[in-house]
mmCIF file of C-alpha atoms in Angstrom:
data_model
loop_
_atom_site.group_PDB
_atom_site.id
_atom_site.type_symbol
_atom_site.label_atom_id
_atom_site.label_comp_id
_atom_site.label_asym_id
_atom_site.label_seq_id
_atom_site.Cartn_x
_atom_site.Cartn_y
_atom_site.Cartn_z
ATOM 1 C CA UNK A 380 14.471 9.705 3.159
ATOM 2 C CA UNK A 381 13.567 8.173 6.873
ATOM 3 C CA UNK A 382 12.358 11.504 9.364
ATOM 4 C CA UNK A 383 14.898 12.891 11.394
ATOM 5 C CA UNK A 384 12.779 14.095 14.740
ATOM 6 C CA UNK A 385 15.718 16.739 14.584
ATOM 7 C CA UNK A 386 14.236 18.204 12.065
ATOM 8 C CA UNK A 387 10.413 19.124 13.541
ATOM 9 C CA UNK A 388 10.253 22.490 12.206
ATOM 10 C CA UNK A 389 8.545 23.225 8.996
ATOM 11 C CA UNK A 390 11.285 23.781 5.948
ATOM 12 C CA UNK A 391 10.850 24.514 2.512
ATOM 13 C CA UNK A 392 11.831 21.712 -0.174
ATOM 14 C CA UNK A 393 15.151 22.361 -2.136
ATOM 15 C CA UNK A 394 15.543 22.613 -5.959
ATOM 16 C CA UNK A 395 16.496 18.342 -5.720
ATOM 17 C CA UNK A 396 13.437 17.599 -3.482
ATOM 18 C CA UNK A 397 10.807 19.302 -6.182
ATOM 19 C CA UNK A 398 12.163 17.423 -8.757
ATOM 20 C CA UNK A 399 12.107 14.203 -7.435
ATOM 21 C CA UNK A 400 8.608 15.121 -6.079
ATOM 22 C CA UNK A 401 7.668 16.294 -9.514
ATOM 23 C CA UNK A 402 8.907 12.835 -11.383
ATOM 24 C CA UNK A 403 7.197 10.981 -8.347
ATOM 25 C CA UNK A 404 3.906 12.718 -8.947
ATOM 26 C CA UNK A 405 3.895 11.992 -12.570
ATOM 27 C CA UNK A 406 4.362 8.337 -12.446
ATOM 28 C CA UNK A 407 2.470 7.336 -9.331
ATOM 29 C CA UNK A 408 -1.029 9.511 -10.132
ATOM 30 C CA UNK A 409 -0.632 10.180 -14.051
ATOM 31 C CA UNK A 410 -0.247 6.648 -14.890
ATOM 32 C CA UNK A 411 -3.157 5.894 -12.659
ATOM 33 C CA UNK A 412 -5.340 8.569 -14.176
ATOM 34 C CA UNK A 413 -4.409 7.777 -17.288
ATOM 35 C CA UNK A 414 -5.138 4.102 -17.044
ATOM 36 C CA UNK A 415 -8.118 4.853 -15.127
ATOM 37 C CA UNK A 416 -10.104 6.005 -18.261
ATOM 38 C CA UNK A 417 -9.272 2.518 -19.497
ATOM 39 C CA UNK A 418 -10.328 0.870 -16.357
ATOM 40 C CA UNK A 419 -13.831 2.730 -17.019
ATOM 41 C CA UNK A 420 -13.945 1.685 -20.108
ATOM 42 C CA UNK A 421 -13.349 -2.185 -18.886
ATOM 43 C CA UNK A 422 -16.198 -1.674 -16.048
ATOM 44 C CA UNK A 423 -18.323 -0.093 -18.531
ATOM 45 C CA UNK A 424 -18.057 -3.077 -20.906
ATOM 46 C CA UNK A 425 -18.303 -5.865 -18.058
ATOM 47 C CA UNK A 426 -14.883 -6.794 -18.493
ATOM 48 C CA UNK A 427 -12.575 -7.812 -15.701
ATOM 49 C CA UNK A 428 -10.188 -5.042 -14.256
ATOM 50 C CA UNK A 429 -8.268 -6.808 -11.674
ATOM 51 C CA UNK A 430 -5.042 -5.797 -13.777
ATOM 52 C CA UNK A 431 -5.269 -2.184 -12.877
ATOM 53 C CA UNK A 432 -5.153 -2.536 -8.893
ATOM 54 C CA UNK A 433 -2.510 -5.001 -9.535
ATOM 55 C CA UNK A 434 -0.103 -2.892 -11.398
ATOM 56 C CA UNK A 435 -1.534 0.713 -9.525
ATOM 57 C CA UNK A 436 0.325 -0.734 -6.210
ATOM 58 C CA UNK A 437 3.644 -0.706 -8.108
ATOM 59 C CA UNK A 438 3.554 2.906 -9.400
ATOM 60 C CA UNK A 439 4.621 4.599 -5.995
ATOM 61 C CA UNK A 440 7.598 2.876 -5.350
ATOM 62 C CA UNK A 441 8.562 3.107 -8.917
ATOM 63 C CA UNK A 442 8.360 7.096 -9.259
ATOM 64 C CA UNK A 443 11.127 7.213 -6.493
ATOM 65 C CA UNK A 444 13.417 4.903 -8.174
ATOM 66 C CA UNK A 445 13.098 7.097 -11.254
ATOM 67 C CA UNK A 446 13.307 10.091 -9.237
ATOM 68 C CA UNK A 447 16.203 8.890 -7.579
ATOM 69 C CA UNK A 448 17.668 7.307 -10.937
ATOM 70 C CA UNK A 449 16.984 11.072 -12.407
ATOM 71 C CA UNK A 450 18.620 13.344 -9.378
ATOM 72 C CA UNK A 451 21.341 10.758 -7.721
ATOM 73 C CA UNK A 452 22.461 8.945 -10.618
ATOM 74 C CA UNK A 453 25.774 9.435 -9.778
ATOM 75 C CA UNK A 454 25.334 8.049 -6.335
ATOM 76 C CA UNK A 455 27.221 4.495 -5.838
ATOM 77 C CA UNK A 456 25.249 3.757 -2.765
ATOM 78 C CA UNK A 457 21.789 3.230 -4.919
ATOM 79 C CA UNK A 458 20.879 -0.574 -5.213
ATOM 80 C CA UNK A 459 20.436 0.329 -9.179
ATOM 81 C CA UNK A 460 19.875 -3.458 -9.632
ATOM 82 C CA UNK A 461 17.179 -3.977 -7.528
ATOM 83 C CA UNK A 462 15.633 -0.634 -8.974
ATOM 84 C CA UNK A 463 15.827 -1.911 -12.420
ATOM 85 C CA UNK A 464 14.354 -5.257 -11.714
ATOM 86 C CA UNK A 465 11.223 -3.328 -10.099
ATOM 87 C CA UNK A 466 10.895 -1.158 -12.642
ATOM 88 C CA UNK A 467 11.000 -3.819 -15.104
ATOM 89 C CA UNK A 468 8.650 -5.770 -13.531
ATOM 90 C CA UNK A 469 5.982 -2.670 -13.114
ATOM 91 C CA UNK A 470 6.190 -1.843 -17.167
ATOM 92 C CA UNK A 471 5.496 -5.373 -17.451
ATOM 93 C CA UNK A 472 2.152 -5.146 -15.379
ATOM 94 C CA UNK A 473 1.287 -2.178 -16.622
ATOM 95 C CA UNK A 474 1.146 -4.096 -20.360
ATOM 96 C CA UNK A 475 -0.794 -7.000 -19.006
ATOM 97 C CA UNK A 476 -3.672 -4.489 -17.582
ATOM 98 C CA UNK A 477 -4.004 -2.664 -21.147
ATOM 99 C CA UNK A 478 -3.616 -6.119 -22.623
ATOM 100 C CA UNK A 479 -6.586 -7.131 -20.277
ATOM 101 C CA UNK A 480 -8.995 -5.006 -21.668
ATOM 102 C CA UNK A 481 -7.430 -4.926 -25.466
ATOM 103 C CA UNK A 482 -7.368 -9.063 -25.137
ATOM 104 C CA UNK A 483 -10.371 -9.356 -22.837
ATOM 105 C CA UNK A 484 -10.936 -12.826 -23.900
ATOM 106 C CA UNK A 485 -7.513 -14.196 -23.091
ATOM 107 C CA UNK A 486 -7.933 -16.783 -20.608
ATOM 108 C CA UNK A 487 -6.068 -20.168 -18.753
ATOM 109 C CA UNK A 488 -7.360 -23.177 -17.067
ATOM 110 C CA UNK A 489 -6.104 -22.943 -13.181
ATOM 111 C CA UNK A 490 -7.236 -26.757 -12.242
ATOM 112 C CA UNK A 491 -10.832 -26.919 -12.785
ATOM 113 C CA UNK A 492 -11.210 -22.716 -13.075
ATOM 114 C CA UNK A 493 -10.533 -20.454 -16.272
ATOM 115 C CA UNK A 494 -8.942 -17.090 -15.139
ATOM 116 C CA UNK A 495 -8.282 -14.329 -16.869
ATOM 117 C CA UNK A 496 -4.667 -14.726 -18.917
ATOM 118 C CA UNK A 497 -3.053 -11.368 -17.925
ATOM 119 C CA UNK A 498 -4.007 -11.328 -14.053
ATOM 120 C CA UNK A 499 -2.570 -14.370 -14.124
ATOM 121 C CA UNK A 500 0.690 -13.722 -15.397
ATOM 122 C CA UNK A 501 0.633 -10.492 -13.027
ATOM 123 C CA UNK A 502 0.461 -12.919 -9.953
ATOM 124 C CA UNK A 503 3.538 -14.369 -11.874
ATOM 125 C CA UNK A 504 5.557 -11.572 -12.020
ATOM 126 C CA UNK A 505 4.898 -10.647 -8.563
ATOM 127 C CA UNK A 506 6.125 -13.845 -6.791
ATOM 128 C CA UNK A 507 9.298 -13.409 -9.138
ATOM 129 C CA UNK A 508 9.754 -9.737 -8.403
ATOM 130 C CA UNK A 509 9.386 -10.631 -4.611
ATOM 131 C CA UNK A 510 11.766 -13.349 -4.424
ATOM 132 C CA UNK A 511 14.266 -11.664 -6.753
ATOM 133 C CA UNK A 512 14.045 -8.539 -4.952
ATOM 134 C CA UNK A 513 14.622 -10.378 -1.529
ATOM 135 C CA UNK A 514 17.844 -11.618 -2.926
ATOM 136 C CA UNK A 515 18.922 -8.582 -4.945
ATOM 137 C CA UNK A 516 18.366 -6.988 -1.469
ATOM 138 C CA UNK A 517 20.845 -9.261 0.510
ATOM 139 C CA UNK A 518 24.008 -8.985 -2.137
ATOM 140 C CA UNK A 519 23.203 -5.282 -2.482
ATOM 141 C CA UNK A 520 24.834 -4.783 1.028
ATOM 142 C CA UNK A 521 24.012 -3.090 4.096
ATOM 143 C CA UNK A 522 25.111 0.224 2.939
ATOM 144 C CA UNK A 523 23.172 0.603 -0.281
ATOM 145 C CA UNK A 524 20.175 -0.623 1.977
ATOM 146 C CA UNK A 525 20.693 1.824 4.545
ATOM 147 C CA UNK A 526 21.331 4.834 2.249
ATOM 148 C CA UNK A 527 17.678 3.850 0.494
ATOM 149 C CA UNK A 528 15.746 3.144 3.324
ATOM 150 C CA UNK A 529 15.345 -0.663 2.583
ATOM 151 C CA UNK A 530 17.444 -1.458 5.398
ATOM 152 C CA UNK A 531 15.386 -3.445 8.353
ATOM 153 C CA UNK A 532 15.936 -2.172 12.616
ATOM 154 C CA UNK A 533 14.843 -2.645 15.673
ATOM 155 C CA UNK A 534 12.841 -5.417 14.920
ATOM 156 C CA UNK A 535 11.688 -6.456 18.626
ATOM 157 C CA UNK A 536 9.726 -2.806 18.365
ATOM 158 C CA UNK A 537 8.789 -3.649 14.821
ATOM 159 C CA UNK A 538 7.766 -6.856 16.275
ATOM 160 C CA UNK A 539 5.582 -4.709 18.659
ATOM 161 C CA UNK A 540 4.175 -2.578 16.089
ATOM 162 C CA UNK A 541 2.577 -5.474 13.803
ATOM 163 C CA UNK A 542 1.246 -7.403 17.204
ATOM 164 C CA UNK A 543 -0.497 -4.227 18.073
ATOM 165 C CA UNK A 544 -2.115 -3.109 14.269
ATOM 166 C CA UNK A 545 -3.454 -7.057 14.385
ATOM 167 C CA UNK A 546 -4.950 -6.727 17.564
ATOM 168 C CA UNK A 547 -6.494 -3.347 16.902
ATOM 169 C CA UNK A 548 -7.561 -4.532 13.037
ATOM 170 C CA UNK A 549 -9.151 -7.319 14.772
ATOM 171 C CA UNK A 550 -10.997 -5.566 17.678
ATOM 172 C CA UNK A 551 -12.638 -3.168 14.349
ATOM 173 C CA UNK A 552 -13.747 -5.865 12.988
ATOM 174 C CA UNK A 553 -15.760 -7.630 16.205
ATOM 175 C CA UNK A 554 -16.865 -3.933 17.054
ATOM 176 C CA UNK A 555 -18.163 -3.914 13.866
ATOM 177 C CA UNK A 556 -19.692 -7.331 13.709
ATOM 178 C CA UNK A 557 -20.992 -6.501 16.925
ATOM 179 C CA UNK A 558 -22.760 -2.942 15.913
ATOM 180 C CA UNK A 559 -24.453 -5.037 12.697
ATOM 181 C CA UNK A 560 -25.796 -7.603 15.139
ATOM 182 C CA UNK A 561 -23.810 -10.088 13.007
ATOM 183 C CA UNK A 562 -21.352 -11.530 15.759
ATOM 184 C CA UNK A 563 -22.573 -14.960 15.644
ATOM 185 C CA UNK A 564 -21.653 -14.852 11.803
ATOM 186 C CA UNK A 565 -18.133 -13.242 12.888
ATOM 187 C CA UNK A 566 -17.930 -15.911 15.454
ATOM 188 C CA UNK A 567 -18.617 -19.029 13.029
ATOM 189 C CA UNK A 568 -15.824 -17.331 10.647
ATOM 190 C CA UNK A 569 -12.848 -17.587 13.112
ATOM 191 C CA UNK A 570 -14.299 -21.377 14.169
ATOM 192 C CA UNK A 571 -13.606 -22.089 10.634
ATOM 193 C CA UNK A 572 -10.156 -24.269 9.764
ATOM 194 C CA UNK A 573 -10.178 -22.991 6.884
ATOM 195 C CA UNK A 574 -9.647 -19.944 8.724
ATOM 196 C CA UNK A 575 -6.475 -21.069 10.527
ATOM 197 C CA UNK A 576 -5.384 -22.484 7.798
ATOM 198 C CA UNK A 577 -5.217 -18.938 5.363
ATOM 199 C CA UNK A 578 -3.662 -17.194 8.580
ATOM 200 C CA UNK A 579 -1.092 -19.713 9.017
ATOM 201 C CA UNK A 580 0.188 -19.340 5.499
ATOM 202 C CA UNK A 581 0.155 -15.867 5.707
ATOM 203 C CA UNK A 582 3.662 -14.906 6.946
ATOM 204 C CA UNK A 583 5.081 -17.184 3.802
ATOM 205 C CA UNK A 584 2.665 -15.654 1.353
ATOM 206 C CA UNK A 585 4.638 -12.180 2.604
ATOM 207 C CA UNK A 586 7.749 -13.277 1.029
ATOM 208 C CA UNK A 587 5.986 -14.289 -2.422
ATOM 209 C CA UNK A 588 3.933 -11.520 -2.879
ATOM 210 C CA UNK A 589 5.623 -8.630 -1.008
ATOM 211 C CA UNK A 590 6.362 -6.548 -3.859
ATOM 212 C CA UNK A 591 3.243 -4.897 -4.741
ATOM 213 C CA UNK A 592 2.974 -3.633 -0.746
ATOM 214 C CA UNK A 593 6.431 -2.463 -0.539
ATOM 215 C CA UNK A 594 5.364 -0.628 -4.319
ATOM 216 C CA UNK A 595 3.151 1.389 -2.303
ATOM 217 C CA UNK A 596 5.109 1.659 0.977
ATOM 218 C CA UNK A 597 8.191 2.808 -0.226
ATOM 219 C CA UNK A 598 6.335 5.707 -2.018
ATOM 220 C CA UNK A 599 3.868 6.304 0.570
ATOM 221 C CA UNK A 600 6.135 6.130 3.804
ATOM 222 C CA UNK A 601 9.213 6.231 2.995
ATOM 223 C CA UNK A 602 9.280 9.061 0.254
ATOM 224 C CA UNK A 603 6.721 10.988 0.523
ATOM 225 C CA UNK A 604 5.478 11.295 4.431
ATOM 226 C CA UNK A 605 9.302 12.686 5.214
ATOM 227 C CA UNK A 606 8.795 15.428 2.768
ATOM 228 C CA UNK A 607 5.316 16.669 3.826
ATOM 229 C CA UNK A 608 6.005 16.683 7.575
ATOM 230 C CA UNK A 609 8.835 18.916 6.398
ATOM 231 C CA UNK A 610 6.593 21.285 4.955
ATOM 232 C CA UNK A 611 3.689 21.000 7.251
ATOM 233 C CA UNK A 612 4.959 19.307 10.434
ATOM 234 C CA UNK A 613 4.679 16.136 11.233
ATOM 235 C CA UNK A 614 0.862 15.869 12.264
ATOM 236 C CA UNK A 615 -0.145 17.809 9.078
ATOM 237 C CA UNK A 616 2.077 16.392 6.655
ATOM 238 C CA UNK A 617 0.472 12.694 8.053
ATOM 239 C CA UNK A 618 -3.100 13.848 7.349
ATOM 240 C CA UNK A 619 -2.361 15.207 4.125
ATOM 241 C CA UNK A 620 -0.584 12.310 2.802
ATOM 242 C CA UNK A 621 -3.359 9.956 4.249
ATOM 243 C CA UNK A 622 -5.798 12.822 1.981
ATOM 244 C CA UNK A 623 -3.582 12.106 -1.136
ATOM 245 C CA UNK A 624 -3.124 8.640 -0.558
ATOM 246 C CA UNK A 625 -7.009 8.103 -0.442
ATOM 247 C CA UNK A 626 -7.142 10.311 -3.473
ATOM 248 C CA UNK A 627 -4.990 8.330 -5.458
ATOM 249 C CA UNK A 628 -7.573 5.590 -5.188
ATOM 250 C CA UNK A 629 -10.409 7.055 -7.193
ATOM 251 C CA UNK A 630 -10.068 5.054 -9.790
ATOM 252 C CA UNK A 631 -10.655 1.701 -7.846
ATOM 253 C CA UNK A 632 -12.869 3.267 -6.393
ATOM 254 C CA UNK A 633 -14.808 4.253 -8.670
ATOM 255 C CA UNK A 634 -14.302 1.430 -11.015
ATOM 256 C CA UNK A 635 -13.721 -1.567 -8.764
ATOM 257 C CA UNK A 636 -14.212 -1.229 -4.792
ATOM 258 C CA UNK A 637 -17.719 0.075 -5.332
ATOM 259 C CA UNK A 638 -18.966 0.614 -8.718
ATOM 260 C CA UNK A 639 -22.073 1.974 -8.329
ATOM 261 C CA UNK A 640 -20.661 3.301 -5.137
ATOM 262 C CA UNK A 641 -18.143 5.598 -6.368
ATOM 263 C CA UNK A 642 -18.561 8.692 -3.960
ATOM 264 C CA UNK A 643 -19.340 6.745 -0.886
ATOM 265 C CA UNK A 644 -15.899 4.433 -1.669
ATOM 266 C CA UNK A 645 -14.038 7.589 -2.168
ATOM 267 C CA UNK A 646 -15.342 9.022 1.484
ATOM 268 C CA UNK A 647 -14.491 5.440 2.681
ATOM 269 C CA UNK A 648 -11.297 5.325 1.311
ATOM 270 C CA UNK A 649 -10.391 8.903 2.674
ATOM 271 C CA UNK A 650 -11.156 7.705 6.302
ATOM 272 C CA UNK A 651 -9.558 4.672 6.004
ATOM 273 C CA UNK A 652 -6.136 6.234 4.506
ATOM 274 C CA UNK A 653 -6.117 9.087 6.566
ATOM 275 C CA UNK A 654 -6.765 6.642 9.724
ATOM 276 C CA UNK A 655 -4.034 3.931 9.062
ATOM 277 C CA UNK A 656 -2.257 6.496 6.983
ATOM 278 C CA UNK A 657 -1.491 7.696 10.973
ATOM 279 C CA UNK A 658 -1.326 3.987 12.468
ATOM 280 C CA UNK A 659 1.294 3.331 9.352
ATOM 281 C CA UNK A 660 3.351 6.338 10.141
ATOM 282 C CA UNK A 661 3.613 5.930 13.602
ATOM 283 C CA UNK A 662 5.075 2.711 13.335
ATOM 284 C CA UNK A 663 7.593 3.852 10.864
ATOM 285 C CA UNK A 664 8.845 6.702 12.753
ATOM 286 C CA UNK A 665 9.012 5.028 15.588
ATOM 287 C CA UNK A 666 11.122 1.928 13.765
ATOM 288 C CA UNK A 667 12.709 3.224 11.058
ATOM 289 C CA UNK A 668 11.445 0.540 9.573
ATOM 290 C CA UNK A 669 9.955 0.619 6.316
ATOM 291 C CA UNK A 670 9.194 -3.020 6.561
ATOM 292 C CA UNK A 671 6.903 -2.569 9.099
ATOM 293 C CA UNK A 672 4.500 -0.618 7.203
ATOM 294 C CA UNK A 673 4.766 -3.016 3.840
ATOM 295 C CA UNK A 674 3.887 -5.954 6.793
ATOM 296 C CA UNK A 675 0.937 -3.622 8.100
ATOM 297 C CA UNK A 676 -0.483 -3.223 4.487
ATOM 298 C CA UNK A 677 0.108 -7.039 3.698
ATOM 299 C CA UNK A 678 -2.100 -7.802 6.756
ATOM 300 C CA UNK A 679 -4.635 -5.027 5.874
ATOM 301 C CA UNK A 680 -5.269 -5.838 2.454
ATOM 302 C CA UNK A 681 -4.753 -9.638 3.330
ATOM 303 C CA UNK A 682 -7.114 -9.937 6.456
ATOM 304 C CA UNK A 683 -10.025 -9.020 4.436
ATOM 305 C CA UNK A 684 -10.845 -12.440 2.955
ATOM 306 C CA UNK A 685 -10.809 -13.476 6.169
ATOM 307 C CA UNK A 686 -12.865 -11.470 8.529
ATOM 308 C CA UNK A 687 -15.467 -11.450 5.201
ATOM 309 C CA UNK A 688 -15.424 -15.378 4.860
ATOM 310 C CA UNK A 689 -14.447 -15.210 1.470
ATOM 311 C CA UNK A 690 -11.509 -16.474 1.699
ATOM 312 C CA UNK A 691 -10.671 -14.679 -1.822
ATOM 313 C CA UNK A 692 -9.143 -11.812 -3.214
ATOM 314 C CA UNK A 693 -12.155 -11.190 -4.400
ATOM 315 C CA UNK A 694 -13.552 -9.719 -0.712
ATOM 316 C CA UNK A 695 -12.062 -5.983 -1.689
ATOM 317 C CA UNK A 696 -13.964 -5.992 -4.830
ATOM 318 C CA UNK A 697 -17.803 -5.081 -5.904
ATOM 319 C CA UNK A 698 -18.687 -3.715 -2.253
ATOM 320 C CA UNK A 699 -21.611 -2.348 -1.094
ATOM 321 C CA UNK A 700 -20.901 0.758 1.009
ATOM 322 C CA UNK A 701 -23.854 2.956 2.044
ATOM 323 C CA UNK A 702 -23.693 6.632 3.376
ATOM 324 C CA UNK A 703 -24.966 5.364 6.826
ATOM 325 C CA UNK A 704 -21.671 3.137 7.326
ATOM 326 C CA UNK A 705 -19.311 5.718 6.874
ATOM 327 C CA UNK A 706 -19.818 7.539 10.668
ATOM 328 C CA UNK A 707 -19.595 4.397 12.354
ATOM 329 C CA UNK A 708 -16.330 3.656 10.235
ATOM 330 C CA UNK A 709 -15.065 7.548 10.741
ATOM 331 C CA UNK A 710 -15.233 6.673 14.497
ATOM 332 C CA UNK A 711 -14.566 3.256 14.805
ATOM 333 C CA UNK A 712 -11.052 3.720 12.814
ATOM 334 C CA UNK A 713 -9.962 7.351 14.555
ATOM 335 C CA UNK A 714 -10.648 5.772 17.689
ATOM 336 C CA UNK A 715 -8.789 2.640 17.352
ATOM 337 C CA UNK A 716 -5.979 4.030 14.524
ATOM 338 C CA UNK A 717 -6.323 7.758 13.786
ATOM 339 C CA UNK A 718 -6.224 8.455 18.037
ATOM 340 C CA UNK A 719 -2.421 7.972 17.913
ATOM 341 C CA UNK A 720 -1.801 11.179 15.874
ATOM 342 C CA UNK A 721 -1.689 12.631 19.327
ATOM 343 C CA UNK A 722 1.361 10.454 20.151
ATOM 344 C CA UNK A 723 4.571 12.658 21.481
ATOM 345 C CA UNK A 724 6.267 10.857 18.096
ATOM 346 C CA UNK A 725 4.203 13.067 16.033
ATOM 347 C CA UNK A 726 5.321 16.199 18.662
ATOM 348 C CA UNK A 727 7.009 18.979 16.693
ATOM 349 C CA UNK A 728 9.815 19.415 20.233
ATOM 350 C CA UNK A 729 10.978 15.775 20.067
#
């Protein structure tokens, strides 16, 4: 469901398009409301709720493949294999976060480390889903891909469109390094080799841990941005997806961004959707792509550890935000990301 810049005008949704919206609504935000009462039950209790962000990313992506499993079953084009296998693999995480919190005290030894049993396996099951789902991708054909949107083009433009979200995540983060009066600290991280050494192993970490981006992107992007700019144009329908989007976060949010920060992560999270949410858009309609936007939430999510020094997946978790950081972030990120909303690509005559 790529946009068609044919189709600019506003249109109502048919009888097939409220359905699948309907099916895609229940299984991306019920089962993360509904899990989010046991993710505040977890926080609460000072238990560890990494499984619920984990299997959250996966619910998007998974309530178009039942949508589309429900409404165009009879289709021969859908890659029903690689939908299975994804939906599989998302029931599966969705039992280890439950399990996390009914079995709080499972746990492994990682080398010298004990970590929690079920986040564990989760990391499993994403590098399998990942590198079964690149291969279930290149024997589906290029005609299921294409017909599903999971087809990859114009990838010197794509190309262009990840060079350009680095630069700009990068120049947000020394503008804000620079507003805190903490570039030396900014400046020490990126002298670092162990700096150089994460980014370099980035692009193959992509292929082993893709899945729980393209969960979101494909639900996000591909799905639902062509049916709001239907509705409500294609500058309105990308601000109110980037206002959904961010709403679908609460629970994290609330429970494990910023606990004890809820409101202020949910304001947060609202800029920063409805910002990239524009960034993210642009660079799908203008590629057709939807690998470009998985690669521009990969690098999002996955630059963090860096610019923080953390170097762990940890960096997105427990933050401090505070009511005076969220102007300079409104600005900072519609500036640098949010400013190309006024792009002609976004223009209802073109």
């Amino acid at each position: 469901m790529e946009w068609n810049k044919t189709e600019g005008n506003k249109k109502e949704w048919n009888k097939t398009e409220k359905k699948q919206l309907i099916i895609y609504c229940i299984i991306s935000y019920g089962i993360t409301y509904l899990l989010g009462i046991l993710m505040w039950y977890g926080q609460k209790n000072g238990m560890d709720v990494s499984a619920f962000p984990n299997a959250q990313m996966m619910y998007p992506a998974a309530g178009v493949m039942l949508a589309y499993l429900v409404t165009n079953r009879k289709d021969d084009r859908m890659p029903k294999l690689f939908y299975l296998v994804f939906l599989i693999v998302t029931a599966f995480l969705i039992v280890c976060a439950v399990l996390s919190i009914v079995r709080a005290d499972d746990v492994m030894m990682i080398g010298m480390n004990m970590v929690p049993l079920w986040t564990y396996l989760q990391q499993i099951a994403f590098m399998a889903a990942s590198i079964l789902g690149w291969i279930l991708l290149a024997v589906s054909g290029r005609v299921r891909r294409k017909a599903y949107g999971l087809n990859s083009s114009k990838w010197k433009l794509s190309i262009l469109m990840i060079v350009l979200f680095t630069a700009l995540y990068f120049l947000r983060t020394i503008i804000s390094y620079g507003i805190s009066g903490e570039m030396s600290v900014f400046l020490d991280i990126m002298t670092q080799p162990n700096t150089w050494i994460y980014l370099a192993v980035l692009p193959v970490n992509f292929f082993l841990v893709a899945a729980p981006f393209f969960g979101e992107e494909y639900g996000w992007r591909y799905f639902l941005q062509p049916l709001l700019q239907k509705k409500f144009g294609p500058r309105g329908g990308v601000i109110i997806l980037g206002i959904v989007w961010g709403l679908w976060h609460l629970p994290v949010d609330f429970f494990y961004y910023s606990p004890g920060y809820g409101l202020q992560a949910a304001l947060s999270q609202q800029i920063t959707c409805i910002t990239l949410g524009i960034f993210f858009a642009y660079a799908y309609m203008k590629t057709n792509n939807i690998w470009v936007p998985v690669i521009l939430h990969f690098i999002n999510n996955n630059l963090a550890p860096v610019i923080t020094g953390t170097f762990s997946a940890d960096a997105l978790k427990n933050q401090v935000i505070t009511w005076g950081s969220l102007i300079p972030a409104l600005i900072i990120n519609g500036i640098l990301f949010g400013g190309f909303i006024l792009s002609k690509v976004f223009s209802q005559e073109e």
